[in-house]
Coordinates of C-alpha atoms and ligand atoms in Angstrom, one line a residue:
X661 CA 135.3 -29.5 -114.0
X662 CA 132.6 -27.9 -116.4
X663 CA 129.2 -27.0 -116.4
X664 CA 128.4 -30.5 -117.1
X665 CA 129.9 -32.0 -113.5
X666 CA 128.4 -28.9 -111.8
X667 CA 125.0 -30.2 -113.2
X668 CA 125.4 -33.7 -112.4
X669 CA 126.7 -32.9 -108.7
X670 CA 124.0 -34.1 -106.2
X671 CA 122.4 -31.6 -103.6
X672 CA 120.5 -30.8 -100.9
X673 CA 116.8 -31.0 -101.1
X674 CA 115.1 -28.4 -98.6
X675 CA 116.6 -25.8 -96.7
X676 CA 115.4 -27.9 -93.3
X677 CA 117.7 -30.6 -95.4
X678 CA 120.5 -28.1 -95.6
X679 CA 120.7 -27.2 -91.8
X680 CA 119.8 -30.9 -90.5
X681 CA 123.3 -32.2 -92.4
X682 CA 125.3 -29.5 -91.6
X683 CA 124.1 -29.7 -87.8
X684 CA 124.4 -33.7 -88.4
X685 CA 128.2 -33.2 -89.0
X686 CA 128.7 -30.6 -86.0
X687 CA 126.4 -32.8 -83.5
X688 CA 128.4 -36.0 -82.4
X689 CA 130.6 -37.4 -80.5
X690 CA 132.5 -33.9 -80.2
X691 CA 129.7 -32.8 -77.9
X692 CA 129.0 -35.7 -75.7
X693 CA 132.2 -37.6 -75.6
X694 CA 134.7 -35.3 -76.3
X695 CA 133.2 -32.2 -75.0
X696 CA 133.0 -33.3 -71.2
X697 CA 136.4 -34.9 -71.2
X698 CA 138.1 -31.6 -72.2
X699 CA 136.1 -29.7 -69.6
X700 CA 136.8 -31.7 -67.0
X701 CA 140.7 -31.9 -68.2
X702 CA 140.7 -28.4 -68.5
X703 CA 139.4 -26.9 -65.2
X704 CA 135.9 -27.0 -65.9
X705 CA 134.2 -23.6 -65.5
X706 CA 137.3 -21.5 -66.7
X707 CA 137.1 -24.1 -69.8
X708 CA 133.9 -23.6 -70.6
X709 CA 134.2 -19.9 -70.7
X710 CA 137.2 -19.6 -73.2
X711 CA 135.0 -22.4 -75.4
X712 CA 132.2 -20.5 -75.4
X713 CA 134.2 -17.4 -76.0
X714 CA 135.4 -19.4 -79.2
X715 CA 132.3 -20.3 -80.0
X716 CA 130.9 -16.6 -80.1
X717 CA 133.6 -15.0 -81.6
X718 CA 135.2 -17.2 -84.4
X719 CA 131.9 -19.8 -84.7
X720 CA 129.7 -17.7 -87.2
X721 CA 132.6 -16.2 -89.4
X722 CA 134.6 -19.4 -90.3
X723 CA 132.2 -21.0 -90.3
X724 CA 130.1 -18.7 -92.9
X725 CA 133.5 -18.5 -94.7
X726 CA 133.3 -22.0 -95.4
X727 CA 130.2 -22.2 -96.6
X728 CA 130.8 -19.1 -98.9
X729 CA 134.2 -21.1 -100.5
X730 CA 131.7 -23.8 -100.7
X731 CA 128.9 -22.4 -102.8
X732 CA 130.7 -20.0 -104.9
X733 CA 133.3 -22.6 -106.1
X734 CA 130.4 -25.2 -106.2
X735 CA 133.3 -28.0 -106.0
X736 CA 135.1 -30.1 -103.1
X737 CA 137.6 -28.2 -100.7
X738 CA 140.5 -28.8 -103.3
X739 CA 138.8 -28.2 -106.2
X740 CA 137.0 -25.2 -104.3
X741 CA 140.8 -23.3 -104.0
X742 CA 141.7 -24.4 -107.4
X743 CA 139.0 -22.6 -108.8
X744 CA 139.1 -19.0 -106.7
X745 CA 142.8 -18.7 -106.8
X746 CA 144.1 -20.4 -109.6
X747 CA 147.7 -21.1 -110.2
X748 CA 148.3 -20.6 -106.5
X749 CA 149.1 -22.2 -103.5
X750 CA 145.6 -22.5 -101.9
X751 CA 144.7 -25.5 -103.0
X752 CA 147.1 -26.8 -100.1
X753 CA 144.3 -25.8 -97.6
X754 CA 141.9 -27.9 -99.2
X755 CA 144.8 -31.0 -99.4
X756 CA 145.0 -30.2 -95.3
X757 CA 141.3 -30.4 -95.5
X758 CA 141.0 -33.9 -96.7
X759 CA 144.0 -35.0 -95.0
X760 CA 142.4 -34.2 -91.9
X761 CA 139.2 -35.8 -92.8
X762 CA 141.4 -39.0 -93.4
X763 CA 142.8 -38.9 -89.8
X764 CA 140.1 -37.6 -87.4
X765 CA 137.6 -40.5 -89.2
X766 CA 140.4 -42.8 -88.3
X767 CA 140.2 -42.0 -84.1
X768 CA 136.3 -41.0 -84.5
X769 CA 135.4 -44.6 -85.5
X770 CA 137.4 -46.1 -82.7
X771 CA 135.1 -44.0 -80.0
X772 CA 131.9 -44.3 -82.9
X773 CA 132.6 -48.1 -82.4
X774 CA 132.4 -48.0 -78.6
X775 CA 128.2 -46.5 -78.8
X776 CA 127.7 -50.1 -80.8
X777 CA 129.5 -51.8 -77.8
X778 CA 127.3 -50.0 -75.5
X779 CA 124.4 -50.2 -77.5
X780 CA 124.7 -54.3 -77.2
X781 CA 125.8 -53.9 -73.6
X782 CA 122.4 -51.9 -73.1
X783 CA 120.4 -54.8 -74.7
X784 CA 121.6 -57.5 -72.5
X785 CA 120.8 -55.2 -69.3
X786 CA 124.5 -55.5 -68.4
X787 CA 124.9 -52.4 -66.2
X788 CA 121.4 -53.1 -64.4
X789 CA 123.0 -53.4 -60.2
X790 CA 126.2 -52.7 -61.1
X791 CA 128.1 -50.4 -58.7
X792 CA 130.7 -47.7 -60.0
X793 CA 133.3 -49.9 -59.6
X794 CA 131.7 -52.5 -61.9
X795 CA 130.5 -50.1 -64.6
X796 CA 134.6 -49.2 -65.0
X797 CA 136.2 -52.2 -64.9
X798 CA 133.7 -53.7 -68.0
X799 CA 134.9 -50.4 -70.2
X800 CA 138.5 -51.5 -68.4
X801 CA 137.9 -55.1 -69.6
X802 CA 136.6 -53.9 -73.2
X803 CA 139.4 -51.8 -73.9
X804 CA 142.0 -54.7 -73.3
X805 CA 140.2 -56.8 -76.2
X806 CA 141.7 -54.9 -78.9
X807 CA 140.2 -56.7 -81.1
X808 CA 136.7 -56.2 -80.4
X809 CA 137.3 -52.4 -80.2
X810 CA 138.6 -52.7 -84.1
X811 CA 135.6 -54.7 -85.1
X812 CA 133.2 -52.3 -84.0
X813 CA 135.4 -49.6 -85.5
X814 CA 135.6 -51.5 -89.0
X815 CA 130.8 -51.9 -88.5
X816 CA 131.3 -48.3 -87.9
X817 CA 133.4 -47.0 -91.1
X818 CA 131.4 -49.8 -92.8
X819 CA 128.1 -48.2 -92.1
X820 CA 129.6 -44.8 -92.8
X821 CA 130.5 -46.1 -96.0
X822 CA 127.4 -47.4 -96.9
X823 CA 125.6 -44.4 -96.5
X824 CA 127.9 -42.2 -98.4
X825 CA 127.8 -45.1 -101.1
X826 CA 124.3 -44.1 -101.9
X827 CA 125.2 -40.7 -102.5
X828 CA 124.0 -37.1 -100.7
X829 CA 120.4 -36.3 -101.2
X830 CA 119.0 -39.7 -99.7
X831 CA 121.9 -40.6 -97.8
X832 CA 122.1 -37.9 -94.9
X833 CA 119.5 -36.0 -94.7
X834 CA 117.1 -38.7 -93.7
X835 CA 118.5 -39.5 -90.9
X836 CA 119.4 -36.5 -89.6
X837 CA 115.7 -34.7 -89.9
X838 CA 114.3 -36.9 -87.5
X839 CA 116.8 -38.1 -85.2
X840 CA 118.9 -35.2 -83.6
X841 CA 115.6 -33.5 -82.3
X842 CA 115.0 -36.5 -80.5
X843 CA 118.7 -36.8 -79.3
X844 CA 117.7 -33.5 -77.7
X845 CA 114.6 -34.6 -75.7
X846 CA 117.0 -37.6 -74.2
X847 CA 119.3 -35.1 -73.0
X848 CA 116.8 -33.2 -71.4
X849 CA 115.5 -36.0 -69.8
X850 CA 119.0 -37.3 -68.5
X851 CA 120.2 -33.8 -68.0
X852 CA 116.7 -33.9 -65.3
X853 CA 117.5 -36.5 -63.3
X854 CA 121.3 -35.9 -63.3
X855 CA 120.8 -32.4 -61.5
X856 CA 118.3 -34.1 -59.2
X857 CA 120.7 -36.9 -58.1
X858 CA 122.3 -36.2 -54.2
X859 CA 124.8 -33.7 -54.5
X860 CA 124.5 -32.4 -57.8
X861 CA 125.3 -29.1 -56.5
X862 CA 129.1 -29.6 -56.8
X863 CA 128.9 -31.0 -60.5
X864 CA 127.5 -27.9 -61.4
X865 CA 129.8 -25.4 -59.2
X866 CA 132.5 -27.2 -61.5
X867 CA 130.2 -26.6 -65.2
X868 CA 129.7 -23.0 -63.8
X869 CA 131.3 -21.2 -61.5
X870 CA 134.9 -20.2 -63.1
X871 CA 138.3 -20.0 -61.2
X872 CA 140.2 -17.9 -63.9
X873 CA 143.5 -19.1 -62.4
X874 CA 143.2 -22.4 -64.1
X875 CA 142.9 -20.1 -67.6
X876 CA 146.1 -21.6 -69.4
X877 CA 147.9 -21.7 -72.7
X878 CA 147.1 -25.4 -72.8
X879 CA 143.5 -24.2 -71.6
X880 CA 143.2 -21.7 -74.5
X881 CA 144.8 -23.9 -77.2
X882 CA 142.3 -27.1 -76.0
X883 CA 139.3 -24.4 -76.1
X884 CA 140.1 -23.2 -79.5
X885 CA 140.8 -26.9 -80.9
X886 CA 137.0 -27.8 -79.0
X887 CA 135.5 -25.4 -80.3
X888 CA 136.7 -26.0 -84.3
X889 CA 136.4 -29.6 -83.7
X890 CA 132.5 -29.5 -82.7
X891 CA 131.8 -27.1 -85.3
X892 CA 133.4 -29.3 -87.5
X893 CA 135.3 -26.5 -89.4
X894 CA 138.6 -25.9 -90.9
X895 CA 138.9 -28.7 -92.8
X896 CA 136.7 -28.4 -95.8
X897 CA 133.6 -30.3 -94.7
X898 CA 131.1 -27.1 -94.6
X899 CA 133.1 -26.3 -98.2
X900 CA 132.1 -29.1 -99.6
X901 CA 128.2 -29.4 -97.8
X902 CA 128.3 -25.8 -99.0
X903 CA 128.8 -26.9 -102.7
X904 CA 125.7 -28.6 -102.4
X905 CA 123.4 -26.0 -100.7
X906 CA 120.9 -24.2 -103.3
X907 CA 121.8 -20.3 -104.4
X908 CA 118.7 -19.4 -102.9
X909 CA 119.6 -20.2 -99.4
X910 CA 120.5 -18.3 -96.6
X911 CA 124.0 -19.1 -95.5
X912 CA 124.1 -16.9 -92.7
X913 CA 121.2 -18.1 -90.7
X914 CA 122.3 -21.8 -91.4
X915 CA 125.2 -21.5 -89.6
X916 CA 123.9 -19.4 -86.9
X917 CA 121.3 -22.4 -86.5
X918 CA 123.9 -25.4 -86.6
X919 CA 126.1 -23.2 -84.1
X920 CA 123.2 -22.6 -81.8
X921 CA 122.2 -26.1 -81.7
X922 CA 125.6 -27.8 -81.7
X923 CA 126.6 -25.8 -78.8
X924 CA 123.2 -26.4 -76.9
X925 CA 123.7 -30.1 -77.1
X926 CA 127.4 -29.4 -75.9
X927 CA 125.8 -27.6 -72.8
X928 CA 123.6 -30.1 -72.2
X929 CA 126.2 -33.1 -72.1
X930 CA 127.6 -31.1 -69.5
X931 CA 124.4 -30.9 -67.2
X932 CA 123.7 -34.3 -67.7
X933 CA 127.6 -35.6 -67.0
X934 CA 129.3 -33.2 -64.4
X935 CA 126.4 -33.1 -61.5
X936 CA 125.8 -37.1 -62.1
X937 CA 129.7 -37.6 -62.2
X938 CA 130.3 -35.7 -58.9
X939 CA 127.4 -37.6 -57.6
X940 CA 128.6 -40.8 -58.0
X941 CA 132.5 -40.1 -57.8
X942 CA 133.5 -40.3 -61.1
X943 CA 137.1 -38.2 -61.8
X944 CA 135.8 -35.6 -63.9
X945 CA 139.4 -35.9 -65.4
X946 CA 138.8 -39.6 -65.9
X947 CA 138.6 -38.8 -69.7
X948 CA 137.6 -41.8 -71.5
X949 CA 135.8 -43.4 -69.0
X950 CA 134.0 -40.3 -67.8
X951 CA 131.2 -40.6 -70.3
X952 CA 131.2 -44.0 -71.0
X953 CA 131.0 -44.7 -67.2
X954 CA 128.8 -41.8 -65.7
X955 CA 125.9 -42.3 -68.3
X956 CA 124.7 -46.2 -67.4
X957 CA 125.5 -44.7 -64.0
X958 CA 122.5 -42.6 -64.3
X959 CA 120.1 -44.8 -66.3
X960 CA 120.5 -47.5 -63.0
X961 CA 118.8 -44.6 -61.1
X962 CA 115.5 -43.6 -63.3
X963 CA 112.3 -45.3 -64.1
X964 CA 112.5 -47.1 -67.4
X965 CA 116.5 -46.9 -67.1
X966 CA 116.9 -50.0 -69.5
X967 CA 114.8 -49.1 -72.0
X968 CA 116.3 -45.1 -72.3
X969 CA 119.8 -46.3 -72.5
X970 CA 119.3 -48.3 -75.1
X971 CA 117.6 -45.0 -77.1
X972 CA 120.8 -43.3 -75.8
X973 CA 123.3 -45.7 -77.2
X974 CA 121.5 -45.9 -79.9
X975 CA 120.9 -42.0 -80.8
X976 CA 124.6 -41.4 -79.6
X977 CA 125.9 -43.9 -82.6
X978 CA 123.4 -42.3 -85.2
X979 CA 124.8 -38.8 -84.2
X980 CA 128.4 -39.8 -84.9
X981 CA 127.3 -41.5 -87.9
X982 CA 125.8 -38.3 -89.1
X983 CA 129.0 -37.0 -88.3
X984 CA 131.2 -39.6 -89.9
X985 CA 129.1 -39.1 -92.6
X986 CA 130.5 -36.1 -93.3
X987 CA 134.0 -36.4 -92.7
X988 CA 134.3 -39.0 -95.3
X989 CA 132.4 -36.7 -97.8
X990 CA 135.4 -34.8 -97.5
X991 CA 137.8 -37.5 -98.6
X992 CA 135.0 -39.0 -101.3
X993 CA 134.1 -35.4 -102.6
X994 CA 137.5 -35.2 -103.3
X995 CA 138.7 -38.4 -105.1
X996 CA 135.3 -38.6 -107.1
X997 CA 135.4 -34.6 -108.2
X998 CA 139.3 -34.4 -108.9
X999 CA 140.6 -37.8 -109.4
X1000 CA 138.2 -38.7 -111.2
X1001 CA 137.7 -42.1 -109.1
X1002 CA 134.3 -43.2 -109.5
X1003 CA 132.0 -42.2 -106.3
X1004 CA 131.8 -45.7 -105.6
X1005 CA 134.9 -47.0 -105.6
X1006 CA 136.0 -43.4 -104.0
X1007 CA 134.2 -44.7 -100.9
X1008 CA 135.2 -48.1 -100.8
X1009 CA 139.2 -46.8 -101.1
X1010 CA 139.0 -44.0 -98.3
X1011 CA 137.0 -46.3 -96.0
X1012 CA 140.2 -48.9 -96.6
X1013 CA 142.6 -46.6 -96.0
X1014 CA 140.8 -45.1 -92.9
X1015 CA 140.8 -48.6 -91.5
X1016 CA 144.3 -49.3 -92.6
X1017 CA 145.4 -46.3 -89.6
X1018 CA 142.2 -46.4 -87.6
X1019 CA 143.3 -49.9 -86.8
X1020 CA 146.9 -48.8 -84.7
X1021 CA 144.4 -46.1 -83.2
X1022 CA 142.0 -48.6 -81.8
X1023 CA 145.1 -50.9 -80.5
X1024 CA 147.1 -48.0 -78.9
X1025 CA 144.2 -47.7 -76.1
X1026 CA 144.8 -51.5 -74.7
X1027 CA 146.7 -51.4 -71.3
X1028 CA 150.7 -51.9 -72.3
X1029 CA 150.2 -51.4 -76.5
X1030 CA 153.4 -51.3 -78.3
X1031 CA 151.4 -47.6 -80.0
X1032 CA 151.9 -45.6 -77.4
X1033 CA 155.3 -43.2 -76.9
X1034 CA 155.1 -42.6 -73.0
X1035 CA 151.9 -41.9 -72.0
X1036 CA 150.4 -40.5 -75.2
X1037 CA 149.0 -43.4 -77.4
X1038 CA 148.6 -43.1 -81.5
X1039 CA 144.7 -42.1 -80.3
X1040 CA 145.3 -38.8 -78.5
X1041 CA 148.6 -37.9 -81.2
X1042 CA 145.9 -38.3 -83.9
X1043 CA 143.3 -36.7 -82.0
X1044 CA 145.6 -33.4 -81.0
X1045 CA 146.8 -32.7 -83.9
X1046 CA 144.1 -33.1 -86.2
X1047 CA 142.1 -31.0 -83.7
X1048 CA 143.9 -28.8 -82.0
X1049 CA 146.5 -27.9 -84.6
X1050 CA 145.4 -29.1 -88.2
X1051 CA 141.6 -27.5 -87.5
X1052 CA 142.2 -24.2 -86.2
X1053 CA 145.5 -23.8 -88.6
X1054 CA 142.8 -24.9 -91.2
X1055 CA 140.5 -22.2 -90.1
X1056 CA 142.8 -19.6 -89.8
X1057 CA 143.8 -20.3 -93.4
X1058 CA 140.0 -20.1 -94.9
X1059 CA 139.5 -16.9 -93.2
X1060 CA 142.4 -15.4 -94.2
X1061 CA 141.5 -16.4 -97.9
X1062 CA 138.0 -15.2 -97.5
X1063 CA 138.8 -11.7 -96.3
X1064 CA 142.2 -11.3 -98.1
X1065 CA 141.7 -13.1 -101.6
X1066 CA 138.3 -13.4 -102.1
X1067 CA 137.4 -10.0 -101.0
X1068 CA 135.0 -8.1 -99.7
X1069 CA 132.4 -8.0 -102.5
X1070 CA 132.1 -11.6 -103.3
X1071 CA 131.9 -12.3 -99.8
X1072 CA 128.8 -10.0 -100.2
X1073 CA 127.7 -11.3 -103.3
X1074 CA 127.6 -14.9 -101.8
X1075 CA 126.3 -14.1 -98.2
X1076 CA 122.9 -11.9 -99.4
X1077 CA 122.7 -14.3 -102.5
X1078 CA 123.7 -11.5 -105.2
X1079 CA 121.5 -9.1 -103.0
X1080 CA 118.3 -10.5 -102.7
X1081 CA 118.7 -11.1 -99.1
X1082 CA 119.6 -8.4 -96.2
X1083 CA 122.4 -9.1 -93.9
X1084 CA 122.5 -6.4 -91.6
X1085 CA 125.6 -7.7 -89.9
X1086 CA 127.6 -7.9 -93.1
X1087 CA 130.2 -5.4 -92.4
X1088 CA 130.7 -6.3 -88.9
X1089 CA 131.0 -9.9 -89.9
X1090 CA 133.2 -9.4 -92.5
X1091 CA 135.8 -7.4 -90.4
X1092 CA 136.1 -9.8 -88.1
X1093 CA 136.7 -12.3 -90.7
X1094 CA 139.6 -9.9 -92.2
X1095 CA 141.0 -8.9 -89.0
X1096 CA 139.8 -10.1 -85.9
X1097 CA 139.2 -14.0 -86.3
X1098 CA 143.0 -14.7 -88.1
X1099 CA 144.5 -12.3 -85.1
X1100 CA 142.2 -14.3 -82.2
X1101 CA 143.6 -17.8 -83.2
X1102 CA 147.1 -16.3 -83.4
X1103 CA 147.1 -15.3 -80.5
X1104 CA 145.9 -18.3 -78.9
X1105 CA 148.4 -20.4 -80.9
X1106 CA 151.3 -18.3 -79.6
X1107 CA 150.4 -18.7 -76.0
X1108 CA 149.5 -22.1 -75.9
X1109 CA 153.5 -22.5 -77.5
X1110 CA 154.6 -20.4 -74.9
X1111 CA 153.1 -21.7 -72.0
Ligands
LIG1540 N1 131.9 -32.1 -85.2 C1 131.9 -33.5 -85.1 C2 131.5 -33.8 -83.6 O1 131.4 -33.0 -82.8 C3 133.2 -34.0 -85.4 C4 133.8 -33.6 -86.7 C5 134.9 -32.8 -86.7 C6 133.1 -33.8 -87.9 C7 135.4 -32.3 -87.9 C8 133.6 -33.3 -89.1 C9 134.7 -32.5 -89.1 O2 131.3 -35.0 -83.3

């Protein structure tokens, strides 16, 4: 990889550009599907307070650390490793990296397919009167047709691939611009009229008020894996977005922006489900259905309900798109940069293959599938260890490389772009990087092993 691919490698164009992909990948289903159903899982409150502890602590350094590997290397997560340590056995990281792009794309189009379900539901005003009961057995009735859950899985990886067909600069950053901030306002509104609805009260005692007893290893590990999987870090995406972002911007307050926002939205799909949820008796430890089921729950009780859900469905799929987006940039980034598989044909292959195991993930959910080993289907295998072991192993690894092999003063180079920017926090940031961060997800892998 010469000067000559480095030149031809697309990028982004504005620094608004920069922050709007990289908040395009962390905003998606993570925050409003996924989000919720680990709360409520996971003891609520107590939940939320080890996630946001996460969030606080390990958010800004990996995730700067990953953008660092990303620009300095200017290549894809493999080729990034290659590059800074050569003749070592980094590169692995980056080979986890795509790996794990491969699998989580393969569960996140199953649930990515779902919002184009709900988006056609919405059209045809099929929740309009419905009662709870209702509402659950049509995502009941949907998840026995297999087949209908693949073929919105194989629009979705379709539409992903299209997009990342066409290449970065006018691909993702079009969308995304636009789009999330209005995601945002929806929230807002639903998040309104959820904590209005009759005893709202108690949805939010659960959000807030924490009983520290329920603070478990499987707690801490599910946090941890939440809080990676949201940010979308440790496996090489913000590497490679980094590869694209200019020398002249600010890394730092990038991923302080996409952390800030990603974990607003994630607050705010918690106001909107847990008060409407305990309003209307959904089990908050429903998990699949507790979305799916609370939202058209709410739109039957405001003013212009069919027209908003529709805009929800609709934003919901365009923010896991942005998200998809991403994940198979990984896997393309890769194949194009160091196989040396056209960009094209790179797409069309990892979209294939992505379908080739998304397909037994999308089955395994239907009452009675052959995919499932007791009561864990192929879904939730993929889905725990891609997030909470793969990701925050991931993470671990590209901090430990950042502060160990990459050092101190190209970290410093790369963060203040060679100087010309001040980063007050440098030092701090960089020790927890070395020392802190690596020791913090340790510790919270040990426990949850233990437990
Ligand atoms: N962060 C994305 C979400 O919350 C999912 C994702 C995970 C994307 C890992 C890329 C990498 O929906």
């Amino acid at each position: 990889m010469g000067m000559e691919a480095r030149n031809n490698r697309d990028g982004f164009g504005s620094k608004l550009g920069v922050i709007a992909a990289a908040a395009g990948s962390a905003i998606g289903l993570g925050n409003i599907y996924r989000f919720p159903c680990e709360l409520g899982e996971n003891g609520g409150a107590a939940f939320l307070l080890v996630y946001l502890a996460v969030v606080v602590l390990l958010g800004i350094p990996v995730m700067l650390s990953e953008l660092v590997i990303g620009r300095h290397s200017q290549l894809n997560a493999v080729g990034a490793f290659r590059k800074l340590a050569p003749k070592s056995a980094w590169p692995v990281v980056g080979y986890m990296g795509v790996l794990c792009g491969f699998l989580i794309f393969s569960f996140y189009s199953t649930v990515a397919g779902w919002t184009l379900e709900y988006i056609v539901k919405a059209v045809d005003n099929s929740f309009s009167g419905k009662d709870l009961a209702a509402i659950e057995k049509d995502f009941e009735d949907f998840h026995n047709q297999g087949w209908r859950n693949v073929m919105w899985q194989a629009a979705f990886i379709f539409l992903t691939g299209f997009v990342v067909f066409r290449g970065v600069k006018n691909g993702i950053e079009k969308f995304t611009k636009i789009l999330m901030p209005l995601l945002l306002v929806i929230l807002v509104v639903l998040g309104i009229r959820s904590v209005t609805l009759p005893d709202a009260g108690k949805g939010l005692a659960f959000l807030f008020s924490p009983d520290f007893s329920k603070i478990t290893g499987k707690v801490l590990i599910s946090a941890l894996g939440q809080g990676f999987f949201s940010l979308s870090m440790g496996m090489g995406v913000l590497i490679t977005y980094g590869s694209y972002i200019k020398k002249t911007d600010n890394l730092a307050t990038t991923a302080l922006s996409v952390t800030l926002s990603d974990t607003l939205v994630a607050l705010l799909a918690g106001i909107v489900i847990f008060p409407a949820a305990f309003s209307f008796g959904v089990n908050p430890k429903a998990g699949m259905g507790l979305v799916f089921n609370t939202i058209p729950m709410i739109f039957n009780q405001m003013a212009g309900g069919y027209f908003f859900c529709i805009v929800f469905f609709v934003l919901l799929a365009i923010a896991a798109l942005t998200s998809t987006i991403s994940l198979l940039e990984v896997v393309v980034a890769y194949l194009s940069e160091e196989l040396h598989i056209k960009r094209q044909w790179a797409t069309v292959l990892a979209c294939l293959g992505t379908m080739l195991i998304g397909v037994f993930a999308s089955l395994s959910l239907k009452a009675g599938s052959p995919f499932r080993m007791g009561g864990t289907s192929f879904f939730d295998l993929l889905d725990f260890v891609s997030s909470n072991i793969l990701l925050p192993l991931g993470g671990m690894l590209i901090i430990v490389f950042v502060g160990w092999r990459m050092g101190k003063p190209k970290f410093f180079e790369e963060v203040t772009n060679e100087g010309r920017l001040k980063m007050p926090l440098k030092k701090a940031i960089f020790f927890v990087v070395k020392y802190l961060a690596p020791l913090a997800i340790a510790v919270i892998f040990i426990t949850g092993l233990i437990r």
